[in-house]
Amino acid sequence: MSERITETPREPDEFEQTLGRLQPQTSGISRERLMFLAGQQAARRQLPSHRQRVWPLATAASWLITATIAGLWLQSQQGEPDVQIAKQEPAPAVVPEVIEPPPAATIAESHVTPTDDTPATPQREFDSHWRDAFSLGDDDLLSGRFSRVTAIGVRRLRLPLRPIASENDSPIATATVPDSPATYRHLMQLYLNDQPGFETEGDLL
Amino acid sequence: MDPDELGQLIDVHSAALELYARQWCDDAPDVVQTAFVRLIEQEQTPTSTVAWLYRVVRNAALMQRRSDRRRQSLEARVSQMSPQWFVPSMGECLDSESATHALQEISEECREVVIARIWGKLTFDEISEITNTSSSTAHRRYLEGLDLLRKKLGVSCQNE
């Protein structure tokens, strides 16, 4: 049972007053520091709540980003295989003696095969030669006759290459010599054969 | 808490709070300063600020004493390191050193109530809340402590 005493104010006696006059010894309380802390705390309470959260949130975000980058870096370091670059030297091998074929330049020069790779200037001379041979005028050129004659002649004169028998043969293909030279008459005969309904007996032949 | 109000509390009660804490530990200034810092950090000022400060100081000092007891006894340390609890007085009938020794010799329960009542100016209700006792117990301990101090200091005057 706790009994409660209603405190009646009374004047302290002489002994209590004498004790109360003794001043307690005080030492190291930093009043300035406490006042500074109080002012700081008061200023902090006056700030809006969202401004107090800015720096903690920014700190947390920076830590999160740092941890993410570190994790990605560690993951890339663990997943990357060790790459060793080894220079592979070719194995030594016996090189067979190369047997040089006989010079075929002289043969090739006398049997030059007309191909599409013929330079533009000889082709132009060739066309002018044909044009003179057929005595074609500008009207013939416009009508396409000259073009047809030229195409047939070139197609017929294009000579097939002889197939290479084996690798030991000469690497330079030898052009076959045509059976007969391309004469004016021969060419006209070929042209007329391609023209249905054309008179074979006429001024041209 | 308003800084002006805090300054007034420091000026009036810091010395008595140090005396109150010094009966248990040597780091009384640190304990009192910590109590003031905790008061500053409070979102709402306590209803009875002075009684709140005494309660915080008491708890911190008792915790400090528990850690100090592992090293050496409190009495030996108090006698060695804090010989004076009061400012030396001139022309008073009570010597500060004698008062210090007399206070150190009475029981802890009585000393606590006497210090809180005389130098802390606390009511018995506030003291009872701080010490977790009843008001009558606090009053009884106070009277008992005063009688012991009179005997030790050789004062012949009677209470009341």
mmCIF file of C-alpha atoms in Angstrom:
data_model
loop_
_atom_site.group_PDB
_atom_site.id
_atom_site.type_symbol
_atom_site.label_atom_id
_atom_site.label_comp_id
_atom_site.label_asym_id
_atom_site.label_seq_id
_atom_site.Cartn_x
_atom_site.Cartn_y
_atom_site.Cartn_z
ATOM 1 C CA MET A 1 0.000 0.000 0.000
ATOM 2 C CA SER A 2 1.440 3.295 -0.986
ATOM 3 C CA GLU A 3 0.237 6.257 0.949
ATOM 4 C CA ARG A 4 0.244 9.610 -0.764
ATOM 5 C CA ILE A 5 1.196 12.734 1.128
ATOM 6 C CA THR A 6 -0.288 16.001 -0.034
ATOM 7 C CA GLU A 7 2.668 18.301 -0.018
ATOM 8 C CA THR A 8 2.012 21.381 2.033
ATOM 9 C CA PRO A 9 4.277 24.271 1.242
ATOM 10 C CA ARG A 10 6.347 25.122 4.232
ATOM 11 C CA GLU A 11 9.280 27.346 4.745
ATOM 12 C CA PRO A 12 12.590 25.469 4.910
ATOM 13 C CA ASP A 13 14.214 25.582 8.274
ATOM 14 C CA GLU A 14 17.576 27.110 9.004
ATOM 15 C CA PHE A 15 19.548 23.953 8.327
ATOM 16 C CA GLU A 16 17.924 23.480 4.948
ATOM 17 C CA GLN A 17 18.573 27.098 4.079
ATOM 18 C CA THR A 18 22.201 26.694 5.097
ATOM 19 C CA LEU A 19 22.570 23.627 2.935
ATOM 20 C CA GLY A 20 20.841 25.407 0.038
ATOM 21 C CA ARG A 21 23.373 28.229 0.156
ATOM 22 C CA LEU A 22 26.158 25.872 -0.771
ATOM 23 C CA GLN A 23 26.841 26.194 -4.488
ATOM 24 C CA PRO A 24 27.355 22.906 -6.309
ATOM 25 C CA GLN A 25 30.632 22.564 -8.074
ATOM 26 C CA THR A 26 30.229 22.814 -11.830
ATOM 27 C CA SER A 27 32.798 22.036 -14.464
ATOM 28 C CA GLY A 28 32.721 20.990 -18.028
ATOM 29 C CA ILE A 29 29.299 21.778 -19.475
ATOM 30 C CA SER A 30 29.776 23.581 -22.746
ATOM 31 C CA ARG A 31 26.990 26.127 -22.762
ATOM 32 C CA GLU A 32 27.994 27.445 -26.179
ATOM 33 C CA ARG A 33 27.837 24.025 -27.735
ATOM 34 C CA LEU A 34 24.419 23.361 -26.265
ATOM 35 C CA MET A 35 23.119 26.693 -27.506
ATOM 36 C CA PHE A 36 24.518 26.004 -30.969
ATOM 37 C CA LEU A 37 22.820 22.611 -31.022
ATOM 38 C CA ALA A 38 19.558 24.189 -29.899
ATOM 39 C CA GLY A 39 19.702 26.795 -32.679
ATOM 40 C CA GLN A 40 20.579 24.137 -35.233
ATOM 41 C CA GLN A 41 17.695 21.969 -34.131
ATOM 42 C CA ALA A 42 15.289 24.910 -34.207
ATOM 43 C CA ALA A 43 16.390 25.816 -37.740
ATOM 44 C CA ARG A 44 16.006 22.205 -38.835
ATOM 45 C CA ARG A 45 12.462 22.086 -37.537
ATOM 46 C CA GLN A 46 11.578 25.157 -39.566
ATOM 47 C CA LEU A 47 12.611 23.496 -42.810
ATOM 48 C CA PRO A 48 9.892 21.794 -44.806
ATOM 49 C CA SER A 49 9.851 18.054 -44.461
ATOM 50 C CA HIS A 50 10.573 17.364 -48.132
ATOM 51 C CA ARG A 51 13.785 19.415 -47.968
ATOM 52 C CA GLN A 52 14.976 17.326 -45.060
ATOM 53 C CA ARG A 53 14.607 14.217 -47.165
ATOM 54 C CA VAL A 54 16.556 15.477 -50.163
ATOM 55 C CA TRP A 55 20.015 14.639 -48.922
ATOM 56 C CA PRO A 56 19.166 11.231 -47.454
ATOM 57 C CA LEU A 57 17.432 10.294 -50.691
ATOM 58 C CA ALA A 58 20.336 11.563 -52.778
ATOM 59 C CA THR A 59 22.776 9.621 -50.627
ATOM 60 C CA ALA A 60 20.701 6.467 -50.917
ATOM 61 C CA ALA A 61 20.426 6.875 -54.684
ATOM 62 C CA SER A 62 24.162 7.350 -55.090
ATOM 63 C CA TRP A 63 24.836 4.249 -53.013
ATOM 64 C CA LEU A 64 22.362 2.281 -55.065
ATOM 65 C CA ILE A 65 23.948 3.368 -58.330
ATOM 66 C CA THR A 66 27.406 2.589 -57.022
ATOM 67 C CA ALA A 67 26.340 -0.868 -55.895
ATOM 68 C CA THR A 68 24.686 -1.556 -59.242
ATOM 69 C CA ILE A 69 27.739 -0.522 -61.213
ATOM 70 C CA ALA A 70 29.980 -2.553 -58.956
ATOM 71 C CA GLY A 71 27.744 -5.590 -59.359
ATOM 72 C CA LEU A 72 27.707 -5.287 -63.125
ATOM 73 C CA TRP A 73 31.452 -4.901 -63.181
ATOM 74 C CA LEU A 74 31.969 -7.957 -61.014
ATOM 75 C CA GLN A 75 29.550 -9.933 -63.154
ATOM 76 C CA SER A 76 31.383 -8.959 -66.309
ATOM 77 C CA GLN A 77 34.684 -9.899 -64.718
ATOM 78 C CA GLN A 78 33.410 -13.359 -63.751
ATOM 79 C CA GLY A 79 31.679 -14.162 -67.047
ATOM 80 C CA GLU A 80 34.459 -13.155 -69.354
ATOM 81 C CA PRO A 81 36.589 -16.160 -70.471
ATOM 82 C CA ASP A 82 40.324 -15.977 -70.553
ATOM 83 C CA VAL A 83 41.399 -15.261 -74.060
ATOM 84 C CA GLN A 84 44.854 -16.383 -75.043
ATOM 85 C CA ILE A 85 46.117 -15.346 -78.415
ATOM 86 C CA ALA A 86 48.441 -17.964 -79.796
ATOM 87 C CA LYS A 87 50.314 -17.367 -82.973
ATOM 88 C CA GLN A 88 50.244 -20.519 -85.035
ATOM 89 C CA GLU A 89 53.282 -21.010 -87.125
ATOM 90 C CA PRO A 90 52.788 -22.856 -90.381
ATOM 91 C CA ALA A 91 54.170 -26.343 -90.411
ATOM 92 C CA PRO A 92 57.220 -26.860 -92.569
ATOM 93 C CA ALA A 93 56.455 -28.535 -95.854
ATOM 94 C CA VAL A 94 58.433 -29.740 -98.834
ATOM 95 C CA VAL A 95 57.950 -27.391 -101.718
ATOM 96 C CA PRO A 96 58.038 -29.230 -105.054
ATOM 97 C CA GLU A 97 60.135 -27.823 -107.773
ATOM 98 C CA VAL A 98 58.159 -25.614 -110.048
ATOM 99 C CA ILE A 99 58.438 -26.526 -113.659
ATOM 100 C CA GLU A 100 57.978 -23.416 -115.648
ATOM 101 C CA PRO A 101 55.972 -23.858 -118.830
ATOM 102 C CA PRO A 102 57.419 -22.732 -122.077
ATOM 103 C CA PRO A 103 56.793 -19.118 -122.922
ATOM 104 C CA ALA A 104 53.464 -18.872 -124.623
ATOM 105 C CA ALA A 105 53.440 -15.165 -125.247
ATOM 106 C CA THR A 106 54.304 -15.571 -128.876
ATOM 107 C CA ILE A 107 51.479 -18.054 -129.387
ATOM 108 C CA ALA A 108 48.946 -15.902 -127.596
ATOM 109 C CA GLU A 109 49.854 -12.825 -129.590
ATOM 110 C CA SER A 110 49.011 -14.435 -132.915
ATOM 111 C CA HIS A 111 45.689 -15.803 -131.683
ATOM 112 C CA VAL A 112 44.107 -12.999 -129.737
ATOM 113 C CA THR A 113 40.532 -13.896 -128.949
ATOM 114 C CA PRO A 114 38.023 -11.075 -129.256
ATOM 115 C CA THR A 115 36.122 -10.774 -126.040
ATOM 116 C CA ASP A 116 33.993 -8.266 -124.269
ATOM 117 C CA ASP A 117 37.058 -7.111 -122.403
ATOM 118 C CA THR A 118 38.439 -5.596 -125.556
ATOM 119 C CA PRO A 119 39.243 -1.977 -124.936
ATOM 120 C CA ALA A 120 36.895 0.704 -126.194
ATOM 121 C CA THR A 121 39.167 2.165 -128.807
ATOM 122 C CA PRO A 122 39.688 -1.063 -130.812
ATOM 123 C CA GLN A 123 35.947 -1.707 -130.647
ATOM 124 C CA ARG A 124 35.289 1.690 -132.086
ATOM 125 C CA GLU A 125 37.780 1.038 -134.902
ATOM 126 C CA PHE A 126 36.167 -2.301 -135.467
ATOM 127 C CA ASP A 127 32.757 -0.703 -135.816
ATOM 128 C CA SER A 128 34.028 1.905 -138.218
ATOM 129 C CA HIS A 129 35.664 -0.768 -140.302
ATOM 130 C CA TRP A 130 32.414 -2.725 -140.560
ATOM 131 C CA ARG A 131 30.534 0.401 -141.294
ATOM 132 C CA ASP A 132 32.824 1.204 -144.233
ATOM 133 C CA ALA A 133 32.719 -2.366 -145.439
ATOM 134 C CA PHE A 134 28.960 -2.439 -145.619
ATOM 135 C CA SER A 135 28.799 1.086 -147.042
ATOM 136 C CA LEU A 136 26.226 1.991 -144.477
ATOM 137 C CA GLY A 137 24.907 5.481 -144.182
ATOM 138 C CA ASP A 138 23.485 7.413 -141.302
ATOM 139 C CA ASP A 139 20.007 6.188 -142.131
ATOM 140 C CA ASP A 140 21.115 2.642 -141.717
ATOM 141 C CA LEU A 141 22.593 3.482 -138.377
ATOM 142 C CA LEU A 142 19.347 5.015 -137.211
ATOM 143 C CA SER A 143 17.259 2.097 -138.427
ATOM 144 C CA GLY A 144 19.293 -0.391 -136.384
ATOM 145 C CA ARG A 145 20.538 -2.375 -139.311
ATOM 146 C CA PHE A 146 24.119 -1.700 -138.503
ATOM 147 C CA SER A 147 23.604 -2.777 -134.943
ATOM 148 C CA ARG A 148 22.063 -6.075 -135.956
ATOM 149 C CA VAL A 149 24.833 -6.834 -138.441
ATOM 150 C CA THR A 150 27.464 -6.005 -135.871
ATOM 151 C CA ALA A 151 25.843 -8.155 -133.230
ATOM 152 C CA ILE A 152 25.560 -11.181 -135.468
ATOM 153 C CA GLY A 153 29.087 -10.857 -136.678
ATOM 154 C CA VAL A 154 30.516 -10.543 -133.244
ATOM 155 C CA ARG A 155 28.454 -13.432 -131.921
ATOM 156 C CA ARG A 156 29.559 -15.697 -134.763
ATOM 157 C CA LEU A 157 33.169 -14.679 -134.535
ATOM 158 C CA ARG A 158 33.392 -15.236 -130.797
ATOM 159 C CA LEU A 159 35.591 -18.305 -130.594
ATOM 160 C CA PRO A 160 35.299 -20.897 -127.883
ATOM 161 C CA LEU A 161 38.313 -21.589 -125.710
ATOM 162 C CA ARG A 162 39.804 -25.000 -125.669
ATOM 163 C CA PRO A 163 39.205 -26.685 -122.291
ATOM 164 C CA ILE A 164 42.215 -27.287 -120.089
ATOM 165 C CA ALA A 165 43.076 -30.926 -120.034
ATOM 166 C CA SER A 166 44.830 -31.045 -116.741
ATOM 167 C CA GLU A 167 46.674 -28.914 -114.230
ATOM 168 C CA ASN A 168 49.977 -29.871 -115.724
ATOM 169 C CA ASP A 169 49.107 -28.282 -119.006
ATOM 170 C CA SER A 170 50.002 -24.786 -119.855
ATOM 171 C CA PRO A 171 47.956 -22.247 -117.837
ATOM 172 C CA ILE A 172 47.499 -20.108 -120.934
ATOM 173 C CA ALA A 173 44.556 -21.198 -123.052
ATOM 174 C CA THR A 174 45.317 -21.423 -126.704
ATOM 175 C CA ALA A 175 42.715 -19.959 -128.993
ATOM 176 C CA THR A 176 41.529 -22.180 -131.780
ATOM 177 C CA VAL A 177 42.097 -20.871 -135.159
ATOM 178 C CA PRO A 178 38.879 -20.436 -137.112
ATOM 179 C CA ASP A 179 38.342 -22.658 -140.093
ATOM 180 C CA SER A 180 38.058 -19.801 -142.423
ATOM 181 C CA PRO A 181 38.741 -16.125 -142.096
ATOM 182 C CA ALA A 182 35.783 -13.793 -141.543
ATOM 183 C CA THR A 183 35.249 -12.388 -144.955
ATOM 184 C CA TYR A 184 32.723 -9.917 -146.068
ATOM 185 C CA ARG A 185 30.839 -12.504 -147.992
ATOM 186 C CA HIS A 186 30.763 -14.904 -145.170
ATOM 187 C CA LEU A 187 29.480 -12.307 -142.779
ATOM 188 C CA MET A 188 26.765 -11.190 -145.128
ATOM 189 C CA GLN A 189 25.725 -14.766 -145.635
ATOM 190 C CA LEU A 190 25.395 -15.214 -141.940
ATOM 191 C CA TYR A 191 23.409 -12.055 -141.635
ATOM 192 C CA LEU A 192 21.072 -12.914 -144.411
ATOM 193 C CA ASN A 193 20.450 -16.323 -142.998
ATOM 194 C CA ASP A 194 19.146 -14.626 -139.866
ATOM 195 C CA GLN A 195 16.836 -12.357 -141.845
ATOM 196 C CA PRO A 196 13.750 -14.288 -142.841
ATOM 197 C CA GLY A 197 12.305 -13.337 -146.251
ATOM 198 C CA PHE A 198 15.343 -11.572 -147.422
ATOM 199 C CA GLU A 199 16.435 -12.081 -151.013
ATOM 200 C CA THR A 200 19.587 -14.098 -151.142
ATOM 201 C CA GLU A 201 20.187 -13.166 -154.729
ATOM 202 C CA GLY A 202 20.701 -9.508 -154.863
ATOM 203 C CA ASP A 203 23.039 -6.649 -154.935
ATOM 204 C CA LEU A 204 24.572 -7.413 -151.607
ATOM 205 C CA LEU A 205 26.000 -10.760 -152.679
ATOM 206 C CA MET B 1 12.835 24.132 -27.475
ATOM 207 C CA ASP B 2 13.491 27.812 -27.603
ATOM 208 C CA PRO B 3 17.197 28.681 -27.223
ATOM 209 C CA ASP B 4 16.441 31.341 -24.638
ATOM 210 C CA GLU B 5 14.511 28.865 -22.538
ATOM 211 C CA LEU B 6 17.324 26.368 -22.877
ATOM 212 C CA GLY B 7 19.878 28.949 -21.825
ATOM 213 C CA GLN B 8 17.871 29.709 -18.735
ATOM 214 C CA LEU B 9 17.601 26.010 -17.891
ATOM 215 C CA ILE B 10 21.346 25.598 -18.237
ATOM 216 C CA ASP B 11 22.117 28.577 -16.099
ATOM 217 C CA VAL B 12 19.753 27.601 -13.303
ATOM 218 C CA HIS B 13 19.878 23.805 -13.196
ATOM 219 C CA SER B 14 23.135 22.587 -14.694
ATOM 220 C CA ALA B 15 25.103 22.809 -11.445
ATOM 221 C CA ALA B 16 22.440 20.988 -9.424
ATOM 222 C CA LEU B 17 22.148 18.382 -12.147
ATOM 223 C CA GLU B 18 25.898 17.817 -12.022
ATOM 224 C CA LEU B 19 25.707 17.401 -8.250
ATOM 225 C CA TYR B 20 22.826 14.988 -8.679
ATOM 226 C CA ALA B 21 24.798 12.916 -11.219
ATOM 227 C CA ARG B 22 28.080 13.101 -9.320
ATOM 228 C CA GLN B 23 26.760 10.898 -6.530
ATOM 229 C CA TRP B 24 26.809 7.969 -8.957
ATOM 230 C CA CYS B 25 29.528 8.642 -11.477
ATOM 231 C CA ASP B 26 32.515 10.780 -12.242
ATOM 232 C CA ASP B 27 31.476 11.804 -15.720
ATOM 233 C CA ALA B 28 28.748 14.074 -14.400
ATOM 234 C CA PRO B 29 29.375 16.947 -16.867
ATOM 235 C CA ASP B 30 29.130 14.578 -19.813
ATOM 236 C CA VAL B 31 25.981 12.995 -18.457
ATOM 237 C CA VAL B 32 24.310 16.372 -17.930
ATOM 238 C CA GLN B 33 25.337 17.628 -21.335
ATOM 239 C CA THR B 34 23.960 14.497 -22.929
ATOM 240 C CA ALA B 35 20.688 15.090 -21.126
ATOM 241 C CA PHE B 36 20.472 18.617 -22.481
ATOM 242 C CA VAL B 37 21.233 17.390 -25.981
ATOM 243 C CA ARG B 38 18.433 14.863 -25.689
ATOM 244 C CA LEU B 39 16.146 17.627 -24.491
ATOM 245 C CA ILE B 40 17.032 19.671 -27.580
ATOM 246 C CA GLU B 41 16.273 16.728 -29.821
ATOM 247 C CA GLN B 42 12.802 16.255 -28.385
ATOM 248 C CA GLU B 43 10.063 17.063 -30.861
ATOM 249 C CA GLN B 44 7.803 18.248 -28.046
ATOM 250 C CA THR B 45 9.034 19.826 -24.869
ATOM 251 C CA PRO B 46 8.229 17.667 -21.806
ATOM 252 C CA THR B 47 5.541 18.872 -19.460
ATOM 253 C CA SER B 48 7.891 19.194 -16.506
ATOM 254 C CA THR B 49 11.212 19.938 -18.141
ATOM 255 C CA VAL B 50 13.274 20.027 -14.960
ATOM 256 C CA ALA B 51 11.902 16.743 -13.665
ATOM 257 C CA TRP B 52 12.470 15.207 -17.121
ATOM 258 C CA LEU B 53 16.100 16.351 -17.017
ATOM 259 C CA TYR B 54 16.611 14.832 -13.573
ATOM 260 C CA ARG B 55 15.134 11.538 -14.717
ATOM 261 C CA VAL B 56 17.381 11.403 -17.783
ATOM 262 C CA VAL B 57 20.442 12.340 -15.771
ATOM 263 C CA ARG B 58 19.634 9.697 -13.155
ATOM 264 C CA ASN B 59 19.229 6.926 -15.715
ATOM 265 C CA ALA B 60 22.417 7.884 -17.576
ATOM 266 C CA ALA B 61 24.433 8.197 -14.366
ATOM 267 C CA LEU B 62 23.255 4.832 -13.064
ATOM 268 C CA MET B 63 24.164 3.248 -16.389
ATOM 269 C CA GLN B 64 27.550 4.887 -16.198
ATOM 270 C CA ARG B 65 28.043 3.589 -12.694
ATOM 271 C CA ARG B 66 27.333 0.036 -13.791
ATOM 272 C CA SER B 67 30.141 0.246 -16.284
ATOM 273 C CA ASP B 68 32.433 1.933 -13.752
ATOM 274 C CA ARG B 69 31.910 -0.758 -11.141
ATOM 275 C CA ARG B 70 33.730 -3.238 -13.287
ATOM 276 C CA ARG B 71 36.911 -1.317 -12.726
ATOM 277 C CA GLN B 72 36.820 -0.281 -9.119
ATOM 278 C CA SER B 73 34.475 0.569 -6.336
ATOM 279 C CA LEU B 74 32.471 3.755 -6.563
ATOM 280 C CA GLU B 75 33.424 4.960 -3.101
ATOM 281 C CA ALA B 76 37.096 4.751 -3.778
ATOM 282 C CA ARG B 77 36.734 6.573 -7.040
ATOM 283 C CA VAL B 78 34.517 9.272 -5.568
ATOM 284 C CA SER B 79 36.945 9.893 -2.743
ATOM 285 C CA GLN B 80 39.880 10.030 -5.111
ATOM 286 C CA MET B 81 38.569 11.992 -8.050
ATOM 287 C CA SER B 82 35.821 14.278 -6.802
ATOM 288 C CA PRO B 83 36.667 15.475 -3.345
ATOM 289 C CA GLN B 84 34.639 18.630 -3.624
ATOM 290 C CA TRP B 85 30.991 18.658 -4.546
ATOM 291 C CA PHE B 86 30.492 22.290 -3.604
ATOM 292 C CA VAL B 87 32.207 25.530 -4.248
ATOM 293 C CA PRO B 88 34.324 26.510 -1.235
ATOM 294 C CA SER B 89 32.343 29.023 0.794
ATOM 295 C CA MET B 90 33.597 31.884 2.925
ATOM 296 C CA GLY B 91 31.882 32.937 6.115
ATOM 297 C CA GLU B 92 29.295 30.173 6.073
ATOM 298 C CA CYS B 93 28.653 28.002 9.064
ATOM 299 C CA LEU B 94 28.912 24.906 6.914
ATOM 300 C CA ASP B 95 32.150 23.948 5.314
ATOM 301 C CA SER B 96 31.796 22.723 1.741
ATOM 302 C CA GLU B 97 34.222 19.894 2.297
ATOM 303 C CA SER B 98 32.409 18.745 5.428
ATOM 304 C CA ALA B 99 29.081 18.927 3.639
ATOM 305 C CA THR B 100 30.522 16.852 0.809
ATOM 306 C CA HIS B 101 31.799 14.167 3.157
ATOM 307 C CA ALA B 102 28.520 14.155 5.120
ATOM 308 C CA LEU B 103 26.520 13.691 1.944
ATOM 309 C CA GLN B 104 28.786 10.894 0.776
ATOM 310 C CA GLU B 105 28.344 9.045 4.043
ATOM 311 C CA ILE B 106 24.564 8.902 4.184
ATOM 312 C CA SER B 107 22.635 6.276 2.281
ATOM 313 C CA GLU B 108 22.187 6.628 -1.428
ATOM 314 C CA GLU B 109 18.402 6.671 -1.251
ATOM 315 C CA CYS B 110 18.339 9.512 1.273
ATOM 316 C CA ARG B 111 21.117 11.452 -0.458
ATOM 317 C CA GLU B 112 19.308 11.342 -3.779
ATOM 318 C CA VAL B 113 16.138 12.799 -2.307
ATOM 319 C CA VAL B 114 17.976 15.471 -0.329
ATOM 320 C CA ILE B 115 19.924 16.680 -3.347
ATOM 321 C CA ALA B 116 16.847 16.709 -5.586
ATOM 322 C CA ARG B 117 14.830 18.551 -2.953
ATOM 323 C CA ILE B 118 17.336 21.150 -1.680
ATOM 324 C CA TRP B 119 19.436 21.943 -4.768
ATOM 325 C CA GLY B 120 17.069 20.774 -7.511
ATOM 326 C CA LYS B 121 14.009 22.475 -5.968
ATOM 327 C CA LEU B 122 11.835 19.517 -7.005
ATOM 328 C CA THR B 123 8.579 18.677 -5.297
ATOM 329 C CA PHE B 124 8.087 15.354 -3.575
ATOM 330 C CA ASP B 125 5.702 14.307 -6.293
ATOM 331 C CA GLU B 126 8.356 14.911 -8.922
ATOM 332 C CA ILE B 127 10.973 13.139 -6.832
ATOM 333 C CA SER B 128 8.677 10.172 -6.374
ATOM 334 C CA GLU B 129 8.185 9.922 -10.129
ATOM 335 C CA ILE B 130 11.886 10.099 -10.745
ATOM 336 C CA THR B 131 12.813 7.535 -8.125
ATOM 337 C CA ASN B 132 9.824 5.294 -8.826
ATOM 338 C CA THR B 133 8.604 5.530 -5.286
ATOM 339 C CA SER B 134 5.661 7.110 -3.554
ATOM 340 C CA SER B 135 5.577 10.684 -2.330
ATOM 341 C CA SER B 136 5.480 9.568 1.287
ATOM 342 C CA THR B 137 8.525 7.410 0.800
ATOM 343 C CA ALA B 138 10.334 10.305 -0.793
ATOM 344 C CA HIS B 139 9.320 12.556 2.065
ATOM 345 C CA ARG B 140 10.380 10.040 4.665
ATOM 346 C CA ARG B 141 13.748 9.563 3.037
ATOM 347 C CA TYR B 142 14.224 13.286 2.902
ATOM 348 C CA LEU B 143 13.613 13.733 6.604
ATOM 349 C CA GLU B 144 15.845 10.810 7.411
ATOM 350 C CA GLY B 145 18.632 12.246 5.292
ATOM 351 C CA LEU B 146 18.388 15.633 6.945
ATOM 352 C CA ASP B 147 18.643 14.065 10.405
ATOM 353 C CA LEU B 148 21.738 12.121 9.366
ATOM 354 C CA LEU B 149 23.351 15.241 7.956
ATOM 355 C CA ARG B 150 22.665 17.191 11.119
ATOM 356 C CA LYS B 151 24.307 14.532 13.203
ATOM 357 C CA LYS B 152 27.319 14.281 10.948
ATOM 358 C CA LEU B 153 27.747 18.033 10.671
ATOM 359 C CA GLY B 154 27.111 18.684 14.379
ATOM 360 C CA VAL B 155 24.137 20.957 13.854
ATOM 361 C CA SER B 156 21.887 21.048 16.860
ATOM 362 C CA CYS B 157 18.837 22.694 15.353
ATOM 363 C CA GLN B 158 15.777 20.515 14.942
ATOM 364 C CA ASN B 159 13.699 20.014 11.840
ATOM 365 C CA GLU B 160 10.458 21.986 12.154
#
